[in-house]
Short mmCIF file of C-alpha atoms and ligand atoms in Angstrom, two decimals:
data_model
loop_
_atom_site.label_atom_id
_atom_site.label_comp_id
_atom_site.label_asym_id
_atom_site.label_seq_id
_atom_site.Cartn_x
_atom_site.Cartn_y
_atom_site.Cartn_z
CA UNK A 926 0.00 0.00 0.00
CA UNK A 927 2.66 2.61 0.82
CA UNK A 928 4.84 1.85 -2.13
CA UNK A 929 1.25 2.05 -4.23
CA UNK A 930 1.17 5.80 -2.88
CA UNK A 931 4.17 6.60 -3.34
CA UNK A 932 3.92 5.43 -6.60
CA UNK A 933 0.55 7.17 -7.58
CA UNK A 934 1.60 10.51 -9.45
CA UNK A 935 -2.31 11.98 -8.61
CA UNK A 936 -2.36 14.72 -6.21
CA UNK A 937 -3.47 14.42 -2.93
CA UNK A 938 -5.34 16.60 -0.32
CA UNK A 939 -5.10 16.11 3.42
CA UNK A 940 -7.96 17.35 5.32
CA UNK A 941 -9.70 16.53 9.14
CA UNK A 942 -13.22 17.29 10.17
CA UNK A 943 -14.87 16.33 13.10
CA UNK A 944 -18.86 16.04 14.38
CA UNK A 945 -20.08 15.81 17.86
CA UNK A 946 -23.59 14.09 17.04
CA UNK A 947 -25.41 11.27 18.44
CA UNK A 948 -24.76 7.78 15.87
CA UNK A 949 -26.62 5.40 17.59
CA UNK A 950 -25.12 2.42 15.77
CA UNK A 951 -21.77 3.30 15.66
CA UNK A 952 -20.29 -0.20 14.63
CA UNK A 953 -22.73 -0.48 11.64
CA UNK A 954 -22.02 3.00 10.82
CA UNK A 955 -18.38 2.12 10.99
CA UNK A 956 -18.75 -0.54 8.55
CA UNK A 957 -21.05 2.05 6.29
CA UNK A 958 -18.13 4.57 6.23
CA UNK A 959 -15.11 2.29 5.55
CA UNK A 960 -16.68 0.76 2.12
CA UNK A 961 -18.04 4.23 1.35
CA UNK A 962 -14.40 5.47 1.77
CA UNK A 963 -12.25 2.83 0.10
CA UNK A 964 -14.36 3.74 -3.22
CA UNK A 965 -13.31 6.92 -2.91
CA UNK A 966 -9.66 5.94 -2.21
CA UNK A 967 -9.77 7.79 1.13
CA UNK A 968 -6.84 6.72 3.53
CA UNK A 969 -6.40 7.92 6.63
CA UNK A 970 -7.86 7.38 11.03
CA UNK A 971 -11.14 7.19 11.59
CA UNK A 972 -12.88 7.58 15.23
CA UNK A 973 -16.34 6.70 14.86
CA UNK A 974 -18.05 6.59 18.54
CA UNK A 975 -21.93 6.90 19.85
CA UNK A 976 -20.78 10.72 20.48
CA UNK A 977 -19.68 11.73 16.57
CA UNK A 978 -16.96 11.23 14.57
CA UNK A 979 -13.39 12.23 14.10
CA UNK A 980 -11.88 12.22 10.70
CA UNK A 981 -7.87 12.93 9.57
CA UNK A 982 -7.57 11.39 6.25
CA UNK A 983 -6.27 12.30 2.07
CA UNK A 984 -7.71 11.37 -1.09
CA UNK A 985 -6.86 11.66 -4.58
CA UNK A 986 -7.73 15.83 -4.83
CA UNK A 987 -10.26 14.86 -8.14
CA UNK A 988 -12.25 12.79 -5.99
CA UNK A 989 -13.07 16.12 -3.37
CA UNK A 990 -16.43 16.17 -5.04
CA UNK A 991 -17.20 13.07 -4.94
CA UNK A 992 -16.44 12.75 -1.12
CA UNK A 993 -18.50 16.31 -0.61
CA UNK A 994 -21.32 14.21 -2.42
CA UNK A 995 -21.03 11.50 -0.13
CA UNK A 996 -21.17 13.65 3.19
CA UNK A 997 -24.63 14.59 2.04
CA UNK A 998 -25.94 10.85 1.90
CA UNK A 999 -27.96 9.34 4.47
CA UNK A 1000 -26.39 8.21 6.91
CA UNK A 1001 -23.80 10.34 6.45
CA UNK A 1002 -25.90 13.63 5.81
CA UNK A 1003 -25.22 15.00 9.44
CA UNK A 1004 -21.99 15.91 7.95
CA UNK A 1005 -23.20 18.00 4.96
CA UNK A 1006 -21.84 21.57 4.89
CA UNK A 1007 -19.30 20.45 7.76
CA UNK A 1008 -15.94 22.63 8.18
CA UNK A 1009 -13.33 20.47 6.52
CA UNK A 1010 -10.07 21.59 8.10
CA UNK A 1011 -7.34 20.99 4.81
CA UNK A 1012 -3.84 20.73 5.77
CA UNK A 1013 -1.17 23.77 5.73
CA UNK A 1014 1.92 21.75 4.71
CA UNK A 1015 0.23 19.18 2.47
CA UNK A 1016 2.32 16.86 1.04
CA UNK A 1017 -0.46 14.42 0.28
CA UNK A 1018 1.86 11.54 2.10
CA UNK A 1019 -0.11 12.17 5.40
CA UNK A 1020 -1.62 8.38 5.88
CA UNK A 1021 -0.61 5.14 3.96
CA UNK A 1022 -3.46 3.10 5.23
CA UNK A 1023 -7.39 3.37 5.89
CA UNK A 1024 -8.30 2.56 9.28
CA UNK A 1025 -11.79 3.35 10.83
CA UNK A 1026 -12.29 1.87 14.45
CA UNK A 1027 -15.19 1.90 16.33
CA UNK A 1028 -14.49 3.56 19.72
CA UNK A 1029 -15.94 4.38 23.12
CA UNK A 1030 -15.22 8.00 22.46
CA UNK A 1031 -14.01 10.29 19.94
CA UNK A 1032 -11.71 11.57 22.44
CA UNK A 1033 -11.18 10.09 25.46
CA UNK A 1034 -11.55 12.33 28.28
CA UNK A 1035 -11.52 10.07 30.99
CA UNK A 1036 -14.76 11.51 32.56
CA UNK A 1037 -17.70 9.45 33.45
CA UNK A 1038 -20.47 10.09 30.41
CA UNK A 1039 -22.99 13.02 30.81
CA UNK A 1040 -20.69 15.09 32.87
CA UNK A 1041 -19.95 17.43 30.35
CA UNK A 1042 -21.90 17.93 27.34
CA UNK A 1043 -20.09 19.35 24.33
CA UNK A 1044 -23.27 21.13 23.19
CA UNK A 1045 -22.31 23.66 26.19
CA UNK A 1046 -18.88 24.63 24.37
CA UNK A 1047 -17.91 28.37 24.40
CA UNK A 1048 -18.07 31.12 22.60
CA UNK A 1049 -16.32 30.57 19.56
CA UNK A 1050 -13.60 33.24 18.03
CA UNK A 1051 -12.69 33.54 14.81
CA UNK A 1052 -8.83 34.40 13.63
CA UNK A 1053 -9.34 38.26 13.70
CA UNK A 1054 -11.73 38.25 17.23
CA UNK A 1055 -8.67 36.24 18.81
CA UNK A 1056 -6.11 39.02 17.93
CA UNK A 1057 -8.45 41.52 18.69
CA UNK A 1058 -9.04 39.96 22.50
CA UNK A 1059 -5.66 39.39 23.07
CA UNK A 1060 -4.55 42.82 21.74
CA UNK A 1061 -6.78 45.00 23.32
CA UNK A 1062 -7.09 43.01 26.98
CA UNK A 1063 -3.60 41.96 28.97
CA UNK A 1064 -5.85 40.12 31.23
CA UNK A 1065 -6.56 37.44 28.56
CA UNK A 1066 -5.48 33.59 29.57
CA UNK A 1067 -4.23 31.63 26.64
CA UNK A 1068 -4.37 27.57 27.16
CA UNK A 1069 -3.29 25.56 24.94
CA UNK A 1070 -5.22 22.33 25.75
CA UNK A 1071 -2.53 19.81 23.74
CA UNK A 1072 -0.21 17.99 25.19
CA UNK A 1073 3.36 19.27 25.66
CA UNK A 1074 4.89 17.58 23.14
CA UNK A 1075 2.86 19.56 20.88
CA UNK A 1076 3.47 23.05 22.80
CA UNK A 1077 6.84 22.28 22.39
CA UNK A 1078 7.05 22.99 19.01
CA UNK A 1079 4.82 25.23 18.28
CA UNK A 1080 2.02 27.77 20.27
CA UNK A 1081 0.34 30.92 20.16
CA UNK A 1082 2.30 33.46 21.46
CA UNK A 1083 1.64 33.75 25.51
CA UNK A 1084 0.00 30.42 25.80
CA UNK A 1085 0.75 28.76 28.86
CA UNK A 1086 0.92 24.97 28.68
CA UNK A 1087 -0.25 22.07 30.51
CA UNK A 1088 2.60 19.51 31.73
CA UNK A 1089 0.54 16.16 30.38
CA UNK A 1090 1.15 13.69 27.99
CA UNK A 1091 -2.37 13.27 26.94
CA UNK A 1092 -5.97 14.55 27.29
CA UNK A 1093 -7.43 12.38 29.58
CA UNK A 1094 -5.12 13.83 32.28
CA UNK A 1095 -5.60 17.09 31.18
CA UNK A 1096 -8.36 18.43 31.92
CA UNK A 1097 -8.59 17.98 35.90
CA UNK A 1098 -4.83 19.22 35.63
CA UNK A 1099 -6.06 22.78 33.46
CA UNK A 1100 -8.69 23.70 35.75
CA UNK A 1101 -6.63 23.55 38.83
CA UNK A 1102 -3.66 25.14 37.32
CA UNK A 1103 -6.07 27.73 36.34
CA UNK A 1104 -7.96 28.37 39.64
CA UNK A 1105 -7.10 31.84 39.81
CA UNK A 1106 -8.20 32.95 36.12
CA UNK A 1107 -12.21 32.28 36.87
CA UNK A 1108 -13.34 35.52 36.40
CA UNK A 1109 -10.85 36.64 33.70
CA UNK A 1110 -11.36 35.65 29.78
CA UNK A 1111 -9.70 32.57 29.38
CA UNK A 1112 -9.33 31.66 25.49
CA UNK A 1113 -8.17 27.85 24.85
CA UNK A 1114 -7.07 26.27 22.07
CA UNK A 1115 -5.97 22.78 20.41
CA UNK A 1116 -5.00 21.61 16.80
CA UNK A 1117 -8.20 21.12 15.39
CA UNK A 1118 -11.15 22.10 17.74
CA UNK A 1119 -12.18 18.70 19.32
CA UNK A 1120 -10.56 18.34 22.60
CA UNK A 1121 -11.47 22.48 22.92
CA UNK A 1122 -15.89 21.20 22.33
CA UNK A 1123 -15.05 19.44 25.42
CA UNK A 1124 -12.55 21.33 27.53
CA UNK A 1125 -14.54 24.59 27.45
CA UNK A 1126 -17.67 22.94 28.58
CA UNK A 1127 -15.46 21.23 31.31
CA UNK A 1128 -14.04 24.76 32.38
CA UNK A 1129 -17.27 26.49 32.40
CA UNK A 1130 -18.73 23.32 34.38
CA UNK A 1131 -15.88 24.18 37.04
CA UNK A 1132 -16.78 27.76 37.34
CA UNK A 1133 -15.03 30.07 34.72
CA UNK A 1134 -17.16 32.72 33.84
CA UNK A 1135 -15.93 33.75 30.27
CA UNK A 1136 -14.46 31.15 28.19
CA UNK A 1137 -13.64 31.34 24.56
CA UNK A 1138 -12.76 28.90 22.36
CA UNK A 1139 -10.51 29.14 19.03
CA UNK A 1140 -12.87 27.79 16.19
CA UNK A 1141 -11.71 25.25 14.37
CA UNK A 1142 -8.07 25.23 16.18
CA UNK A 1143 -4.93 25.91 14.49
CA UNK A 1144 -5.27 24.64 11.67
CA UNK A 1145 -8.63 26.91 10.64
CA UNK A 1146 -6.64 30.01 12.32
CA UNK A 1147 -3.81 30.38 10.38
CA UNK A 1148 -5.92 29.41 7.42
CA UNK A 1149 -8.37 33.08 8.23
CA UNK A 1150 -5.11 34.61 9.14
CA UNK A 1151 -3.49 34.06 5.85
CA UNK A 1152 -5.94 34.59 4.34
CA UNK A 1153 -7.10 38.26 6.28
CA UNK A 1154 -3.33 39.38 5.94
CA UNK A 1155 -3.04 39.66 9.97
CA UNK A 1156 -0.39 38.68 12.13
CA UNK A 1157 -0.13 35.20 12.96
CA UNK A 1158 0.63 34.58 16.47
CA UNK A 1159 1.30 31.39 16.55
CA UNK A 1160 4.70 30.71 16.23
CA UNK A 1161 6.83 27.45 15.08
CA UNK A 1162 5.25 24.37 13.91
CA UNK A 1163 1.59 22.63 14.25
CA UNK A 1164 2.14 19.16 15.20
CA UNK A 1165 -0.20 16.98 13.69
CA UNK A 1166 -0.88 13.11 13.98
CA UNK A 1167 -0.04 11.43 10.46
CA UNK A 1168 3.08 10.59 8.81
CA UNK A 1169 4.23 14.60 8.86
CA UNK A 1170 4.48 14.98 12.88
CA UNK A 1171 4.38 18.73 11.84
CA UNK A 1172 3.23 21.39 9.93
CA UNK A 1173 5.46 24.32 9.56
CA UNK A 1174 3.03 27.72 10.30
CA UNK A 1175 5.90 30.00 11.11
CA UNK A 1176 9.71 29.37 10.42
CA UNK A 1177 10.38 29.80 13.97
CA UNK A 1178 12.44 27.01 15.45
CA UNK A 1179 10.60 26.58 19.12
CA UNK A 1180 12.39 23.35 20.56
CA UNK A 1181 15.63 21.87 20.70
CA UNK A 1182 17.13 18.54 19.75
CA UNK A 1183 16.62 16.32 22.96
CA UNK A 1184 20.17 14.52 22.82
CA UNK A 1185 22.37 17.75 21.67
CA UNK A 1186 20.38 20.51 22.15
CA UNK A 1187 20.59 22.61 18.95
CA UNK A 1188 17.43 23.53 17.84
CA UNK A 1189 15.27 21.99 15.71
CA UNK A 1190 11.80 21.23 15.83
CA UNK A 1191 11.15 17.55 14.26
CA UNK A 1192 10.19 14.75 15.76
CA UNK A 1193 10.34 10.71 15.12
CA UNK A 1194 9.80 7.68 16.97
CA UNK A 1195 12.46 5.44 17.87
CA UNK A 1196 14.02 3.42 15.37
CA UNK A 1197 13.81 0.51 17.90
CA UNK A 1198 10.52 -0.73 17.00
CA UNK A 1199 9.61 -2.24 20.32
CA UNK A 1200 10.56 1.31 21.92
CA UNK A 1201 8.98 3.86 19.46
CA UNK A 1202 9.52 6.65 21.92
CA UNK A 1203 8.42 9.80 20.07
CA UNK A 1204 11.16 13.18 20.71
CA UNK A 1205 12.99 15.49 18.95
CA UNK A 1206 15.91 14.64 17.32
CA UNK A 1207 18.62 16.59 15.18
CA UNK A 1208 20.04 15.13 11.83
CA UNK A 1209 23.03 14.69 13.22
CA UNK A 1210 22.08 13.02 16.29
CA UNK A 1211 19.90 10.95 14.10
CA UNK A 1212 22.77 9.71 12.69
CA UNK A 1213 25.25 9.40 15.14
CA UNK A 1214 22.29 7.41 17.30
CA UNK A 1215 21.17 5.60 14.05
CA UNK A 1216 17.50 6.78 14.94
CA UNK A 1217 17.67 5.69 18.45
CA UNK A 1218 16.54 7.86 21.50
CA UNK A 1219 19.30 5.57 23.66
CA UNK A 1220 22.69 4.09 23.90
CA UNK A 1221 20.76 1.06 25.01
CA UNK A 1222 18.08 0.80 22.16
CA UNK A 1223 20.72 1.69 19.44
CA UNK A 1224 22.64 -1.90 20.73
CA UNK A 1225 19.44 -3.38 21.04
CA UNK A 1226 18.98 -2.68 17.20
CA UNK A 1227 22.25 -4.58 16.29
CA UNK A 1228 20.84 -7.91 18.16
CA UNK A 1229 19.92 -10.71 15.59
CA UNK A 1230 16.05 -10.33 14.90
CA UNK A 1231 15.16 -13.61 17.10
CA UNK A 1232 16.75 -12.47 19.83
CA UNK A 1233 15.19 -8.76 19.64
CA UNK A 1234 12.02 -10.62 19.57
CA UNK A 1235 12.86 -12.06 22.99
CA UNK A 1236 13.85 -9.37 24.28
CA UNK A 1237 11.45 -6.86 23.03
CA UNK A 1238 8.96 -6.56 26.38
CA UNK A 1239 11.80 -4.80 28.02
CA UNK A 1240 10.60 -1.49 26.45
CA UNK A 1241 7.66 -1.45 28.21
CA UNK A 1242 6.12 2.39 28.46
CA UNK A 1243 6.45 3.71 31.96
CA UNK A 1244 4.70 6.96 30.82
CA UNK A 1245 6.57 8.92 33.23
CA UNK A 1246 8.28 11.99 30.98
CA UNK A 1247 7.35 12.60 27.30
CA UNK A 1248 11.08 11.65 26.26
CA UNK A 1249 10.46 8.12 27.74
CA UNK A 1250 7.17 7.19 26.44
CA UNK A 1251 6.81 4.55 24.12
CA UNK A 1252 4.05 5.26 21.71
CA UNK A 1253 2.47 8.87 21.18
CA UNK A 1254 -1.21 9.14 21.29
CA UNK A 1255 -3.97 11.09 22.57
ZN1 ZN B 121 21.10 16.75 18.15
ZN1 ZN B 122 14.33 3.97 22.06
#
C-alpha cells in the first residue's frame, strides 16, 4: 500500500473534520463509512463513537467532489456543509493506510459520560476576534489544551501549557492550574477544535465565567489569518498526527534537539521498533544514534532479529516523561 502511494503521481489533499452528534449504531455506521471510503480511495484514522466522529484522512484531490457528495448521503448527511479543516503543509503523504475503528469515544476524556456535554462549548472566536481579544485586553489567559509535546514545538504566542502527555489527564490538571483565572477571559485552544468542544464545557462546568474557544483550532486560524493578511501569532510548527508529525506555520524554530540541544523542531519515533519513543531529534544526532533515543536501544537494534524478539517486552512504556514514552497518542 505505501509503495502504491508513493507510486501514484495523482495529487493528494489532506484534510480533518470532526462532528459531535449522536450515531446510535456506531459499529454499523463504521462498517457504512469504511466501504463508502475505500471507493473513494480515502486513507487515513477514523474515530467513529456513539458521540460523533473524528476524521484525519487524504484522497486523490479529483475525488473532493465526490467525497462532498457522499457527506450529504444518508447516513452520512449530518456531515453536509461540515468545516473540513485541509492541511497547511500538504504533502499528500499524510496516511498510507485506511483505518476506521469503532471507539468508546471520539476523544477520550476520561470523565464518566454526561458530565460534560459538548453542546455547552464556548463562545467561539474567529482568527481576527482572537487578535483583537488578546490585543486590546492583557488580562486574557491563553491555554493551549494539547499535550506538551505539541506546545513544544509550536504555540500561540503567551499560551501557557499544561505539563501532560495526553488529554485524559488534562483536563482535571487545566482547571486547577487555572484556579485563579475564573473571572478573567480565558481563550483555549488545540490543533483542530475537538478536545477544545469538550474542555470549554469542562471549564465552564468548574466555574469560569468567560471562556472562549478558538474555532476550528490551528489549523482553521492560520488558514483566516493568511488569508485576512493579519499577524499570525502562533509561532513554530503545528504538530499533527499522520506521517508529517508537523506542519510548519511560522519558520520559527521553538524546541531543541533532545540529545544535543541545537534547535530543531522535528520529531520521530524510535528506530527501535519495540521502543517507538516519540522526541525530537537533530540530523546529526539521528545519525550518530542511528534513529535511536538511547545508547541502550541503538545496541538493542544490532541484536539478531530472534533475539530482539525475545527481548522486546523490556521497552515497556512507563509513561513517566514525554522523552520516555513509548508510543504517542492522545
Ligand atoms: Zn542533536
Ligand atoms: Zn528507544
Amino acid at each position: 500500500m505505501e509503495e502504491r502511494l508513493l507510486n501514484d503521481p495523482r495529487p493528494r489533499t489532506t484534510l480533518s473534520f470532526y462532528k459531535y452528534h449522536r450515531i446510535e449504531n456506531a459499529a454499523d455506521f463504521r462498517d457504512a463509512l469504511f466501504i463508502a471510503f475505500e471507493k473513494i480511495e480515502v486513507l487515513g484514522r477514523i474515530y467513529v463513537a456513539t458521540e460523533g466522529i473524528n476524521a484525519q484522512i487524504s484522497l486523490p484531490t479529483e475525488r473532493l467532489e465526490a467525497f462532498e457528495q457522499l457527506l450529504a448521503t444518508p447516513p452520512f448527511d449530518f456531515l453536509d456543509g461540515i468545516r473540513l479543516n485541509y492541511a497547511i503543509d500538504d504533502d499528500g503523504k499524510s496516511f498510507a493506510t485506511l483505518k476506521v475503528k469503532h471507539r468508546e469515544k471520539i476523544v477520550a476524556d476520561g470523565l464518566p459520560d454526561g458530565l460534560i456535554n459538548p453542546a455547552d462549548a464556548a463562545t467561539y472566536l474567529k482568527a481576527q476576534e482572537y487578535n483583537n481579544l488578546v490585543e486590546s485586553n492583557p488580562d486574557v489567559v491563553v491555554i493551549d489544551m494539547r499535550n506538551a509535546y505539541e506546545f513544544e514545538v509550536g504555540h500561540f504566542e503567551g499560551a501557557q501549557k499544561i505539563d501532560v502527555d495526553t488529554f485524559r489527564e488534562q483536563l482535571p490538571v487545566a482547571v486547577e492550574q487555572f484556579q485563579d483565572a475564573k473571572e478573567k477571559p480565558v481563550v483555549m485552544y488545540c490543533t483542530g477544535g475537538i478536545r477544545c468542544e469538550k474542555a470549554s464545557a469542562y471549564f465552564k462546568h468548574h466555574g469560569f465565567k468567560e471562556v472562549y474557544h478558538l474555532e476550528g483550532g490551528i489549523i482553521e486560524y492560520t488558514r483566516q489569518a493568511k488569508n485576512l493578511g493579519i499577524d499570525v501569532k502562533f509561532k513554530g510548527k503545528n504538530f499533527v498526527f499522520d506521517r508529517r508529525l508537523g506542519e510548519k506555520i511560522t519558520d520559527d524554530v521553538l524546541a531543541n534537539c533532545h540529545q544535543c540541544g541545537e534547535p530543531f523542531d522535528h520529531h520521530v519515533n524510535c528506530a527501535n521498533q519495540y521502543c517507538h519513543t516519540l522526541f525530537i531529534q537533530c540530523l546529526t544526532c539521528a545519525e550518530e544514534m542511528q534513529g535511536c533515543c538511547s545508547n541502550e536501544c541503538k545496541e538493542f537494534l544490532h541484536l539478531p532479529e530472534e533475539q530482539q524478539k525475545e527481548l522486546g517486552h523490556r521497552f515497556k512504556p512507563d509513561g513517566s516523561k514525554y522523552l520516555k514514552r513509548k508510543k504517542f497518542r492522545d
